[in-house]
CSV table of C-alpha atoms and ligand atoms in Angstrom, one decimal:
chain,number,residue,atom,x,y,z
U,1,MET,CA,0.5,0.0,0.1
U,2,ARG,CA,1.4,3.8,-0.6
U,3,VAL,CA,-0.2,6.8,1.4
U,4,GLY,CA,0.2,9.9,0.8
U,5,HIS,CA,-0.6,13.7,2.4
U,6,GLY,CA,-1.9,16.7,0.3
U,7,TYR,CA,-2.8,20.2,1.9
U,8,ASP,CA,-3.8,23.5,0.1
U,9,LEU,CA,-4.8,27.2,1.0
U,10,HIS,CA,-7.1,29.5,-0.9
U,11,ARG,CA,-7.4,32.6,-0.1
U,12,LEU,CA,-11.1,34.1,0.9
U,13,GLU,CA,-12.5,37.6,-1.8
U,14,ALA,CA,-15.9,38.9,-2.4
U,15,CYS,CA,-16.1,39.1,-5.5
U,16,PRO,CA,-15.8,41.5,-8.2
U,17,PRO,CA,-16.4,44.1,-8.0
U,18,ALA,CA,-15.8,44.9,-4.5
U,19,GLY,CA,-13.1,41.3,-4.4
U,20,LYS,CA,-11.1,39.3,-6.7
U,21,GLY,CA,-13.0,36.1,-5.4
U,22,LYS,CA,-14.8,33.9,-7.6
U,23,GLN,CA,-17.4,31.7,-6.7
U,24,PHE,CA,-17.6,29.0,-3.9
U,25,VAL,CA,-16.9,25.5,-4.6
U,26,LEU,CA,-15.7,22.4,-2.1
U,27,GLY,CA,-15.5,19.0,-3.7
U,28,GLY,CA,-17.0,20.4,-7.2
U,29,ILE,CA,-20.2,21.7,-5.3
U,30,GLN,CA,-21.7,24.7,-5.5
U,31,ILE,CA,-21.9,26.6,-1.8
U,32,GLU,CA,-23.8,30.0,-1.5
U,33,HIS,CA,-21.1,32.4,0.8
U,34,SER,CA,-21.0,35.8,1.4
U,35,THR,CA,-16.9,35.3,-0.3
U,36,GLY,CA,-15.4,33.4,-3.2
U,37,LEU,CA,-11.9,31.8,-3.3
U,38,VAL,CA,-8.7,33.5,-5.1
U,39,ALA,CA,-7.3,31.3,-7.7
U,40,HIS,CA,-6.1,31.0,-11.5
U,41,SER,CA,-7.5,28.3,-11.6
U,42,ASP,CA,-11.8,27.6,-10.4
U,43,GLY,CA,-10.0,27.7,-7.0
U,44,ASP,CA,-11.6,24.1,-5.6
U,45,VAL,CA,-9.2,23.7,-2.2
U,46,LEU,CA,-10.8,20.7,-1.3
U,47,LEU,CA,-10.4,19.4,-5.2
U,48,HIS,CA,-6.9,20.7,-4.9
U,49,ALA,CA,-5.4,18.8,-1.8
U,50,VAL,CA,-7.8,15.9,-2.3
U,51,THR,CA,-5.3,15.4,-6.0
U,52,ASP,CA,-2.4,16.4,-3.7
U,53,ALA,CA,-2.7,13.7,-1.6
U,54,ILE,CA,-2.9,10.9,-4.8
U,55,LEU,CA,0.0,11.9,-6.6
U,56,GLY,CA,2.0,12.4,-3.4
U,57,ALA,CA,1.8,8.0,-3.4
U,58,LEU,CA,2.2,8.0,-6.0
U,59,GLY,CA,5.9,9.5,-5.7
U,60,LEU,CA,5.1,12.0,-8.4
U,61,PRO,CA,5.2,16.0,-9.1
U,62,ASP,CA,3.3,17.8,-6.8
U,63,ILE,CA,-0.6,19.6,-9.0
U,64,GLY,CA,1.1,23.0,-9.4
U,65,GLN,CA,3.8,21.1,-10.8
U,66,LEU,CA,1.1,19.2,-13.1
U,67,PHE,CA,-0.6,22.6,-14.2
U,68,PRO,CA,1.1,25.5,-14.0
U,69,ASP,CA,-1.1,28.6,-12.0
U,70,ASN,CA,1.1,30.6,-14.8
U,71,ASP,CA,-0.8,28.7,-17.6
U,72,PRO,CA,-3.6,30.5,-19.4
U,73,LYS,CA,-5.1,26.9,-20.2
U,74,ASN,CA,-5.7,26.5,-16.6
U,75,GLU,CA,-8.1,30.3,-15.9
U,76,SER,CA,-10.9,29.0,-14.8
U,77,ALA,CA,-10.8,25.7,-14.8
U,78,ASP,CA,-12.8,22.6,-13.5
U,79,SER,CA,-10.2,21.3,-10.5
U,80,ALA,CA,-12.8,17.9,-11.2
U,81,ILE,CA,-9.7,18.0,-14.6
U,82,PHE,CA,-7.1,17.9,-11.9
U,83,LEU,CA,-8.0,14.9,-9.8
U,84,CYS,CA,-9.4,13.1,-12.5
U,85,GLU,CA,-5.8,13.0,-13.9
U,86,ALA,CA,-4.5,12.2,-10.9
U,87,VAL,CA,-6.5,9.8,-10.8
U,88,ASP,CA,-5.9,8.5,-14.3
U,89,ARG,CA,-2.5,7.8,-13.7
U,90,MET,CA,-2.6,6.1,-10.5
U,91,ARG,CA,-4.6,3.7,-12.4
U,92,LYS,CA,-2.5,2.9,-14.2
U,93,ALA,CA,0.8,2.6,-12.0
U,94,GLY,CA,-1.4,-0.3,-10.9
U,95,TRP,CA,-3.4,1.8,-7.6
U,96,GLU,CA,-7.1,1.8,-6.5
U,97,ILE,CA,-7.9,4.2,-3.7
U,98,GLY,CA,-8.2,2.5,-0.3
U,99,ASN,CA,-9.4,5.6,1.1
U,100,ILE,CA,-9.2,9.1,1.8
U,101,ASP,CA,-9.5,11.2,5.1
U,102,CYS,CA,-10.1,15.0,4.3
U,103,THR,CA,-10.3,18.2,6.8
U,104,ILE,CA,-11.4,21.9,5.7
U,105,ILE,CA,-10.6,24.2,8.0
U,106,CYS,CA,-12.6,27.1,8.0
U,107,GLU,CA,-15.3,29.1,9.4
U,108,GLN,CA,-17.9,29.5,7.3
U,109,PRO,CA,-20.0,28.2,5.9
U,110,LYS,CA,-20.8,24.8,7.3
U,111,ILE,CA,-19.7,22.1,6.2
U,112,GLY,CA,-21.8,19.9,8.4
U,113,PRO,CA,-24.8,20.4,5.4
U,114,ARG,CA,-23.2,20.0,2.6
U,115,ARG,CA,-20.8,17.2,3.7
U,116,SER,CA,-23.0,14.2,2.1
U,117,GLU,CA,-22.9,15.8,-1.3
U,118,ILE,CA,-19.9,16.8,-1.5
U,119,VAL,CA,-18.3,13.4,-0.5
U,120,ALA,CA,-20.5,11.5,-3.5
U,121,ASN,CA,-18.8,14.1,-5.7
U,122,ILE,CA,-15.8,12.5,-5.0
U,123,ALA,CA,-16.4,9.2,-5.2
U,124,ARG,CA,-17.5,10.1,-8.5
U,125,LEU,CA,-15.2,12.1,-10.0
U,126,ILE,CA,-13.1,9.4,-8.7
U,127,GLY,CA,-15.0,6.2,-10.1
U,128,CYS,CA,-14.6,4.8,-6.3
U,129,THR,CA,-17.5,4.4,-3.3
U,130,ALA,CA,-18.7,6.4,-1.1
U,131,ASP,CA,-17.9,5.2,2.0
U,132,SER,CA,-14.1,5.3,1.0
U,133,ILE,CA,-14.2,9.7,1.6
U,134,ASN,CA,-14.3,10.6,4.6
U,135,VAL,CA,-14.8,15.1,4.4
U,136,LYS,CA,-15.8,16.8,7.6
U,137,GLY,CA,-15.2,20.6,8.7
U,138,LYS,CA,-13.6,22.0,11.7
U,139,THR,CA,-12.7,25.6,13.1
U,140,HIS,CA,-9.8,27.4,13.2
U,141,GLU,CA,-11.7,28.8,16.9
U,142,ARG,CA,-11.8,32.8,14.8
U,143,VAL,CA,-7.7,33.4,15.2
U,144,ASP,CA,-4.9,33.7,12.2
U,145,ALA,CA,-6.3,34.0,8.8
U,146,VAL,CA,-8.3,31.5,8.7
U,147,GLY,CA,-10.3,31.8,11.3
U,148,GLU,CA,-11.3,35.5,10.6
U,149,GLY,CA,-12.5,34.1,7.1
U,150,ARG,CA,-9.6,35.4,4.6
U,151,ALA,CA,-8.3,31.9,4.5
U,152,ILE,CA,-10.0,29.0,3.9
U,153,GLU,CA,-7.7,25.4,3.8
U,154,VAL,CA,-7.8,21.6,3.7
U,155,HIS,CA,-5.1,19.2,4.7
U,156,ALA,CA,-6.0,15.2,2.8
U,157,CYS,CA,-4.2,11.8,3.1
U,158,ALA,CA,-5.5,9.4,1.0
U,159,LEU,CA,-4.5,5.7,1.1
U,160,LEU,CA,-3.4,3.4,-2.4
U,161,LYS,CA,-4.3,-0.1,-2.0
U,162,PRO,CA,-2.6,-2.8,-5.7
U,163,ARG,CA,-5.5,-3.2,-8.5
G,1,MG,MG1,-5.6,25.6,-4.9
């Protein structure tokens, strides 16, 4: 078996014209929120961390090396493309998902009400069962950038098993 860890953080700003925030999306699910994600791609911080966990388990270059944020091709890209590329490389290398565990850290929005949709969508994108994916949310106790609502971060661990 192989294990990988992924981490990502994106800044949160008001949406234009007041700021540079893009529509808030987590795990491919759009969520109404007062701020949006600042990113070159769609800024899906959860899919970025999951992608990096899988790539990390494979010992491959990270998401930023595979999909540079200065490449116009990746501008406002659907991050599902990044995850699906990692999954494709995983299968070709002879591995499949054992399980993935994710922690989303933000004050708002609350993850709980959307958790099952997010889990189902990640499982659909990967092509695994929903019980292989775990997503949980916690706050940053109102301190630092995440706690003050200026950023959101995600940790993800992926266990791969031979196909
Ligand atoms: Mg990112």
